[in-house]
CSV table of C-alpha atoms in Angstrom, one decimal:
chain,number,residue,atom,x,y,z
Z,6,UNK,CA,-62.2,-25.8,-123.3
Z,7,UNK,CA,-59.8,-23.6,-121.3
Z,8,UNK,CA,-56.4,-22.7,-122.6
Z,9,UNK,CA,-53.3,-24.2,-120.8
Z,10,UNK,CA,-49.6,-23.9,-121.2
Z,11,UNK,CA,-48.6,-25.4,-124.6
Z,12,UNK,CA,-46.0,-28.2,-124.9
Z,13,UNK,CA,-43.9,-25.7,-126.9
Z,14,UNK,CA,-43.7,-23.1,-124.1
Z,15,UNK,CA,-42.8,-25.8,-121.5
Z,16,UNK,CA,-40.0,-27.1,-123.9
Z,17,UNK,CA,-38.7,-23.7,-124.5
Z,18,UNK,CA,-38.5,-22.9,-120.7
Z,19,UNK,CA,-36.9,-26.3,-120.0
Z,20,UNK,CA,-34.2,-26.0,-122.7
Z,21,UNK,CA,-33.4,-22.4,-121.6
Z,22,UNK,CA,-32.9,-23.6,-118.0
Z,23,UNK,CA,-30.8,-26.5,-119.2
Z,24,UNK,CA,-28.5,-24.2,-121.2
Z,25,UNK,CA,-28.2,-21.7,-118.3
Z,26,UNK,CA,-26.9,-24.7,-116.1
Z,27,UNK,CA,-24.6,-26.0,-119.0
Z,28,UNK,CA,-23.0,-22.7,-119.6
Z,29,UNK,CA,-20.9,-22.6,-116.2
Z,30,UNK,CA,-20.3,-26.4,-116.4
Z,31,UNK,CA,-18.4,-25.8,-119.7
Z,32,UNK,CA,-16.2,-23.1,-118.2
Z,33,UNK,CA,-15.6,-24.7,-114.7
Z,34,UNK,CA,-15.8,-28.4,-115.4
Z,35,UNK,CA,-15.1,-29.1,-119.1
Z,36,UNK,CA,-12.3,-26.7,-119.7
Z,37,UNK,CA,-10.0,-27.8,-116.8
Z,38,UNK,CA,-10.3,-31.3,-118.1
Z,39,UNK,CA,-9.4,-30.3,-121.5
Z,40,UNK,CA,-6.4,-28.2,-120.5
Z,41,UNK,CA,-4.1,-31.2,-119.7
Z,42,UNK,CA,-0.7,-32.2,-120.9
Z,43,UNK,CA,-1.2,-34.9,-123.7
Z,44,UNK,CA,0.0,-38.5,-123.2
Z,45,UNK,CA,0.4,-39.4,-126.9
Z,46,UNK,CA,2.8,-36.6,-127.9
Z,47,UNK,CA,5.3,-37.1,-130.7
Z,48,UNK,CA,7.2,-34.0,-131.7
Z,49,UNK,CA,10.6,-33.0,-132.9
Z,50,UNK,CA,12.2,-29.6,-132.3
Z,51,UNK,CA,15.4,-28.5,-134.2
Z,52,UNK,CA,17.7,-25.9,-133.2
Z,53,UNK,CA,20.5,-24.4,-135.3
Z,54,UNK,CA,23.4,-22.1,-134.8
Z,55,UNK,CA,27.2,-21.7,-135.1
Z,56,UNK,CA,30.0,-21.8,-132.5
Z,57,UNK,CA,33.1,-23.6,-131.4
Z,58,UNK,CA,33.3,-27.4,-131.0
Z,59,UNK,CA,36.0,-29.7,-129.6
Z,60,UNK,CA,37.4,-31.8,-132.5
Z,61,UNK,CA,38.6,-35.1,-131.0
Z,62,UNK,CA,40.7,-36.0,-134.1
Z,63,UNK,CA,42.5,-32.7,-134.1
Z,64,UNK,CA,42.4,-32.6,-130.3
Z,65,UNK,CA,41.6,-28.9,-130.3
Z,66,UNK,CA,38.6,-26.5,-130.2
Z,67,UNK,CA,37.5,-25.6,-133.8
Z,68,UNK,CA,35.5,-22.3,-134.2
Z,69,UNK,CA,32.8,-21.3,-136.6
Z,70,UNK,CA,31.1,-24.8,-136.9
Z,71,UNK,CA,27.5,-25.2,-137.7
Z,72,UNK,CA,25.6,-26.7,-134.7
Z,73,UNK,CA,22.4,-28.6,-134.9
Z,74,UNK,CA,20.4,-29.7,-131.7
Z,75,UNK,CA,17.5,-32.2,-132.3
Z,76,UNK,CA,15.1,-32.8,-129.4
Z,77,UNK,CA,12.6,-35.7,-129.9
Z,78,UNK,CA,9.7,-36.0,-127.4
Z,79,UNK,CA,7.5,-39.2,-127.4
Z,80,UNK,CA,4.8,-40.0,-124.9
Z,81,UNK,CA,4.6,-43.4,-123.1
Z,82,UNK,CA,0.9,-43.9,-123.4
Z,83,UNK,CA,0.7,-47.2,-121.4
Z,84,UNK,CA,2.7,-45.8,-118.5
Z,85,UNK,CA,0.9,-42.5,-118.6
Z,86,UNK,CA,-2.5,-44.2,-118.4
Z,87,UNK,CA,-1.3,-46.4,-115.5
Z,88,UNK,CA,0.1,-43.5,-113.4
Z,89,UNK,CA,-2.3,-40.7,-114.5
Z,90,UNK,CA,0.6,-38.5,-115.2
Z,91,UNK,CA,2.2,-37.5,-118.6
Z,92,UNK,CA,5.3,-39.6,-119.1
Z,93,UNK,CA,7.4,-38.2,-121.9
Z,94,UNK,CA,10.6,-39.8,-123.2
Z,95,UNK,CA,13.1,-37.2,-124.5
Z,96,UNK,CA,16.3,-37.6,-126.6
Z,97,UNK,CA,18.5,-34.7,-127.2
Z,98,UNK,CA,21.4,-34.9,-129.7
Z,99,UNK,CA,24.1,-32.3,-130.6
Z,100,UNK,CA,25.6,-32.5,-134.1
Z,101,UNK,CA,28.0,-30.8,-136.4
Z,102,UNK,CA,28.2,-31.2,-140.2
Z,103,UNK,CA,30.4,-34.3,-139.6
Z,104,UNK,CA,27.8,-36.3,-137.8
Z,105,UNK,CA,24.7,-35.2,-139.9
Z,106,UNK,CA,22.8,-37.2,-141.2
Z,107,UNK,CA,23.6,-39.9,-138.7
Z,108,UNK,CA,22.1,-43.5,-138.8
Z,109,UNK,CA,23.0,-43.9,-135.1
Z,110,UNK,CA,22.1,-41.0,-132.8
Z,111,UNK,CA,25.0,-42.2,-130.5
Z,112,UNK,CA,27.4,-41.0,-133.2
Z,113,UNK,CA,26.5,-37.4,-132.4
Z,114,UNK,CA,28.7,-35.0,-130.6
Z,115,UNK,CA,26.5,-35.4,-127.6
Z,116,UNK,CA,23.4,-37.7,-127.1
Z,117,UNK,CA,21.3,-37.5,-124.0
Z,118,UNK,CA,18.1,-39.6,-123.2
Z,119,UNK,CA,16.0,-38.9,-120.3
Z,120,UNK,CA,12.3,-39.2,-119.1
Z,121,UNK,CA,10.2,-36.2,-117.9
Z,122,UNK,CA,7.0,-37.1,-115.8
Z,123,UNK,CA,4.6,-34.2,-115.1
Z,124,UNK,CA,1.2,-33.6,-113.6
Z,125,UNK,CA,-1.0,-33.3,-116.6
Z,126,UNK,CA,-2.9,-30.3,-115.1
Z,127,UNK,CA,-0.3,-28.3,-113.2
Z,128,UNK,CA,2.8,-29.2,-115.2
Z,129,UNK,CA,4.7,-29.9,-112.0
Z,130,UNK,CA,7.1,-32.8,-111.9
Z,131,UNK,CA,5.8,-36.1,-110.8
Z,132,UNK,CA,8.6,-38.3,-109.3
Z,133,UNK,CA,7.6,-41.8,-110.6
Z,134,UNK,CA,7.7,-44.1,-113.6
Z,135,UNK,CA,11.3,-44.2,-114.1
Z,136,UNK,CA,12.0,-40.4,-114.2
Z,137,UNK,CA,15.5,-39.6,-115.1
Z,138,UNK,CA,17.0,-37.4,-114.0
Z,139,UNK,CA,15.2,-36.0,-110.8
Z,140,UNK,CA,13.4,-33.0,-112.2
Z,141,UNK,CA,12.3,-29.8,-110.4
Z,142,UNK,CA,10.9,-26.6,-111.2
Z,143,UNK,CA,7.7,-25.2,-113.0
Z,144,UNK,CA,8.5,-25.5,-116.7
Z,145,UNK,CA,10.8,-27.6,-118.9
Z,146,UNK,CA,9.5,-28.8,-122.3
Z,147,UNK,CA,6.5,-26.5,-121.9
Z,148,UNK,CA,5.0,-24.0,-119.4
Z,149,UNK,CA,1.8,-24.5,-117.4
Z,150,UNK,CA,-1.5,-23.7,-119.0
Z,151,UNK,CA,-2.7,-20.0,-118.5
Z,152,UNK,CA,0.9,-18.6,-118.3
Z,153,UNK,CA,1.3,-15.6,-115.9
Z,154,UNK,CA,3.3,-12.4,-116.4
Z,155,UNK,CA,5.9,-13.4,-113.8
Z,156,UNK,CA,9.1,-15.3,-113.4
Z,157,UNK,CA,9.3,-19.1,-113.7
Z,158,UNK,CA,11.6,-21.7,-112.5
Z,159,UNK,CA,12.8,-23.5,-115.7
Z,160,UNK,CA,14.6,-26.8,-115.6
Z,161,UNK,CA,18.0,-26.7,-117.4
Z,162,UNK,CA,19.0,-30.4,-118.1
Z,163,UNK,CA,22.5,-29.6,-118.8
Z,164,UNK,CA,23.0,-27.7,-115.5
Z,165,UNK,CA,20.9,-30.3,-113.5
Z,166,UNK,CA,19.0,-27.5,-111.7
Z,167,UNK,CA,16.4,-24.9,-112.2
Z,168,UNK,CA,17.1,-21.4,-113.7
Z,169,UNK,CA,15.0,-18.4,-113.0
Z,170,UNK,CA,13.5,-17.1,-116.2
Z,171,UNK,CA,12.1,-13.5,-115.9
Z,172,UNK,CA,9.1,-12.3,-117.8
Z,173,UNK,CA,10.2,-9.6,-120.4
Z,174,UNK,CA,6.9,-8.6,-122.2
Z,175,UNK,CA,5.2,-10.0,-125.2
Z,176,UNK,CA,6.8,-10.8,-128.5
Z,177,UNK,CA,5.3,-11.9,-131.9
Z,178,UNK,CA,6.6,-15.2,-133.6
Z,179,UNK,CA,5.6,-15.5,-137.1
Z,180,UNK,CA,2.6,-13.2,-136.5
Z,181,UNK,CA,1.4,-14.9,-133.3
Z,182,UNK,CA,1.9,-13.3,-129.9
Z,183,UNK,CA,3.4,-15.0,-126.9
Z,184,UNK,CA,5.0,-14.3,-123.5
Z,185,UNK,CA,8.8,-13.6,-123.6
Z,186,UNK,CA,11.1,-15.0,-120.8
Z,187,UNK,CA,14.9,-14.8,-120.5
Z,188,UNK,CA,17.7,-15.8,-118.2
Z,189,UNK,CA,21.4,-16.7,-117.9
Z,190,UNK,CA,23.4,-19.3,-116.2
Z,191,UNK,CA,26.8,-18.4,-114.6
Z,192,UNK,CA,29.7,-20.8,-114.9
Z,193,UNK,CA,28.9,-23.8,-112.7
Z,194,UNK,CA,30.6,-27.1,-112.1
Z,195,UNK,CA,28.4,-29.9,-113.2
Z,196,UNK,CA,30.5,-33.0,-112.9
Z,197,UNK,CA,33.8,-34.7,-113.8
Z,198,UNK,CA,35.2,-36.5,-116.8
Z,199,UNK,CA,38.3,-38.7,-117.3
Z,200,UNK,CA,40.5,-37.2,-120.2
Z,201,UNK,CA,44.1,-37.2,-121.4
Z,202,UNK,CA,46.2,-34.8,-119.3
Z,203,UNK,CA,47.2,-32.9,-122.4
Z,204,UNK,CA,43.6,-31.7,-122.9
Z,205,UNK,CA,43.6,-29.7,-119.5
Z,206,UNK,CA,47.3,-28.5,-119.9
Z,207,UNK,CA,48.7,-31.4,-117.9
Z,208,UNK,CA,50.7,-33.3,-120.5
Z,209,UNK,CA,52.8,-35.1,-118.0
Z,210,UNK,CA,49.8,-37.0,-116.8
Z,211,UNK,CA,48.3,-39.7,-118.9
Z,212,UNK,CA,44.8,-39.4,-117.5
Z,213,UNK,CA,43.1,-36.6,-115.4
Z,214,UNK,CA,39.7,-36.5,-113.8
Z,215,UNK,CA,38.8,-33.2,-115.2
Z,216,UNK,CA,36.1,-30.9,-114.0
Z,217,UNK,CA,33.2,-30.2,-116.4
Z,218,UNK,CA,31.7,-26.8,-116.3
Z,219,UNK,CA,28.6,-25.3,-117.9
Z,220,UNK,CA,27.3,-21.8,-118.5
Z,221,UNK,CA,24.6,-20.3,-120.7
Z,222,UNK,CA,25.0,-16.9,-122.5
Z,223,UNK,CA,21.3,-16.4,-122.6
Z,224,UNK,CA,18.1,-18.3,-122.7
Z,225,UNK,CA,15.1,-17.0,-124.4
Z,226,UNK,CA,11.7,-18.6,-124.6
Z,227,UNK,CA,8.5,-17.2,-126.2
Z,228,UNK,CA,5.5,-19.1,-124.8
Z,229,UNK,CA,1.8,-19.3,-125.8
Z,230,UNK,CA,-0.1,-17.9,-122.9
Z,231,UNK,CA,-3.2,-20.3,-123.1
Z,232,UNK,CA,-1.4,-23.5,-123.6
Z,233,UNK,CA,2.1,-22.9,-122.3
Z,234,UNK,CA,3.5,-24.3,-125.6
Z,235,UNK,CA,7.1,-22.9,-126.4
Z,236,UNK,CA,6.9,-21.0,-129.7
Z,237,UNK,CA,10.4,-20.0,-129.9
Z,238,UNK,CA,13.5,-21.2,-128.0
Z,239,UNK,CA,17.0,-19.8,-128.0
Z,240,UNK,CA,20.0,-20.9,-125.9
Z,241,UNK,CA,23.7,-20.0,-125.7
Z,242,UNK,CA,25.5,-23.1,-124.1
Z,243,UNK,CA,29.0,-23.0,-123.1
Z,244,UNK,CA,30.7,-26.3,-121.9
Z,245,UNK,CA,34.3,-26.5,-120.7
Z,246,UNK,CA,36.9,-28.6,-118.9
Z,247,UNK,CA,39.2,-27.5,-116.2
Z,248,UNK,CA,42.1,-29.1,-114.6
Z,249,UNK,CA,41.1,-30.2,-111.0
Z,250,UNK,CA,40.9,-27.2,-108.7
Z,251,UNK,CA,41.7,-24.7,-111.4
Z,252,UNK,CA,40.1,-21.3,-111.8
Z,253,UNK,CA,40.3,-21.1,-115.6
Z,254,UNK,CA,38.9,-23.1,-118.6
Z,255,UNK,CA,41.6,-25.5,-120.1
Z,256,UNK,CA,39.4,-26.7,-123.0
Z,257,UNK,CA,36.2,-25.6,-124.6
Z,258,UNK,CA,33.9,-28.5,-125.6
Z,259,UNK,CA,31.0,-26.4,-126.9
Z,260,UNK,CA,30.5,-22.6,-127.0
Z,261,UNK,CA,27.7,-20.9,-129.0
Z,262,UNK,CA,26.1,-17.4,-128.4
Z,263,UNK,CA,22.9,-18.6,-130.1
Z,264,UNK,CA,21.3,-21.8,-131.0
Z,265,UNK,CA,17.6,-21.4,-131.9
Z,266,UNK,CA,14.5,-23.0,-133.2
Z,267,UNK,CA,14.5,-23.2,-137.0
Z,268,UNK,CA,11.8,-21.5,-138.9
Z,269,UNK,CA,10.1,-24.9,-139.6
Z,270,UNK,CA,10.0,-25.7,-135.9
Z,271,UNK,CA,8.7,-22.2,-135.1
Z,272,UNK,CA,5.9,-22.6,-137.7
Z,273,UNK,CA,4.8,-26.1,-136.3
Z,274,UNK,CA,4.8,-24.8,-132.8
Z,275,UNK,CA,2.7,-21.7,-133.7
Z,276,UNK,CA,0.2,-23.7,-135.8
Z,277,UNK,CA,-0.3,-26.2,-133.0
Z,278,UNK,CA,-0.6,-23.3,-130.3
Z,279,UNK,CA,-3.2,-21.5,-132.5
Z,280,UNK,CA,-5.3,-24.6,-132.8
Z,281,UNK,CA,-5.0,-25.7,-129.2
Z,282,UNK,CA,-5.6,-22.2,-127.8
Z,283,UNK,CA,-8.6,-21.8,-130.1
Z,284,UNK,CA,-10.2,-25.0,-128.7
Z,285,UNK,CA,-9.6,-24.0,-125.1
Z,286,UNK,CA,-11.0,-20.5,-125.8
Z,287,UNK,CA,-14.1,-22.1,-127.5
Z,288,UNK,CA,-14.7,-24.4,-124.4
Z,289,UNK,CA,-13.8,-21.9,-121.8
Z,290,UNK,CA,-15.2,-18.7,-123.3
Z,291,UNK,CA,-17.1,-18.7,-126.5
Z,292,UNK,CA,-19.4,-21.6,-125.8
Z,293,UNK,CA,-20.2,-20.7,-122.3
Z,294,UNK,CA,-21.1,-17.2,-123.2
Z,295,UNK,CA,-23.1,-18.3,-126.3
Z,296,UNK,CA,-24.8,-21.0,-124.3
Z,297,UNK,CA,-25.6,-18.7,-121.5
Z,298,UNK,CA,-27.0,-16.0,-123.8
Z,299,UNK,CA,-29.1,-18.5,-125.6
Z,300,UNK,CA,-30.3,-20.1,-122.4
Z,301,UNK,CA,-31.4,-16.7,-121.1
Z,302,UNK,CA,-33.3,-15.9,-124.2
Z,303,UNK,CA,-35.1,-19.2,-124.4
Z,304,UNK,CA,-35.9,-19.2,-120.6
Z,305,UNK,CA,-37.4,-15.7,-120.7
Z,306,UNK,CA,-39.4,-16.5,-123.8
Z,307,UNK,CA,-40.6,-19.9,-122.3
Z,308,UNK,CA,-41.5,-18.1,-119.1
Z,309,UNK,CA,-43.5,-15.5,-121.0
Z,310,UNK,CA,-45.4,-18.2,-123.0
Z,311,UNK,CA,-46.2,-20.2,-119.8
Z,312,UNK,CA,-47.4,-17.1,-118.0
Z,313,UNK,CA,-49.6,-16.1,-120.8
Z,314,UNK,CA,-51.0,-19.6,-120.9
Z,315,UNK,CA,-51.9,-19.6,-117.2
Z,316,UNK,CA,-53.5,-16.0,-117.4
Z,317,UNK,CA,-55.6,-17.1,-120.2
Z,318,UNK,CA,-56.6,-20.3,-118.4
Z,319,UNK,CA,-57.6,-18.3,-115.2
Z,320,UNK,CA,-59.9,-15.9,-117.0
Z,321,UNK,CA,-63.5,-17.0,-116.4
Z,322,UNK,CA,-65.8,-17.4,-119.4
Z,323,UNK,CA,-63.0,-17.6,-121.9
Z,324,UNK,CA,-63.9,-20.2,-124.5
Z,325,UNK,CA,-61.5,-21.9,-126.9
């Protein structure tokens, strides 16, 4: 009986070929589908700092108050599945010691609910599903996946417009490296508010439609490069009132040089970023390289075994 290629050699060759085909699929097909904004998100970020706050009871601005900003993000899973976008409901409350803890968030110094809808892959705004307000820009609650070392247009919800954040190098947050972006907001009129005339230096008038102005001393964000997750956020809001047509602020509603992520919020962001970026790295780099290397070895070994079997079979007079 003549020798023929053994089943083992054919299986080895087939498995090696399969792994060689699988490797690029992991990198080019599986990873892009894994790098998407989640729809079942439920996170809370807390910022703290000190600054000046307008006291309604005393009808004056009080300096040196502790400020706490709480931002809660929850995904609307049903709406996300229906639309194919990431639909996130966001509430932001600003509190002082007088309103914390609060049983009703509407008792806060400021409470703002809104809805952010984004493309799950690109992070770009999607204008549907009850989006409120009309968002623009490239980043808001997070940056796109695979963050680049360039400037980004970041949505400032208080301003109601985008702000250019410029890349400023890399920075470690609790031992984990991210990309740092900074920017400022010059004083900008954002709306009007009906207030007693005395607040804007017009005591002779019972009510005045005062102008609301907003500025930001400095925004700093440190972002995980792979996932776009914000590891550290710092902001310096200044909100004031002016009499109609005036060039100077008449009353300061809120002014702080620095309100930033608490250590607990930073740690939670770093832990999640390390986990998610590790999964993306495994699917996009580690597994494809390992699969390709294993496939190459198996394919070569299988090919050698098949060739040997054929050579043996073709030799005349070679008995089993």
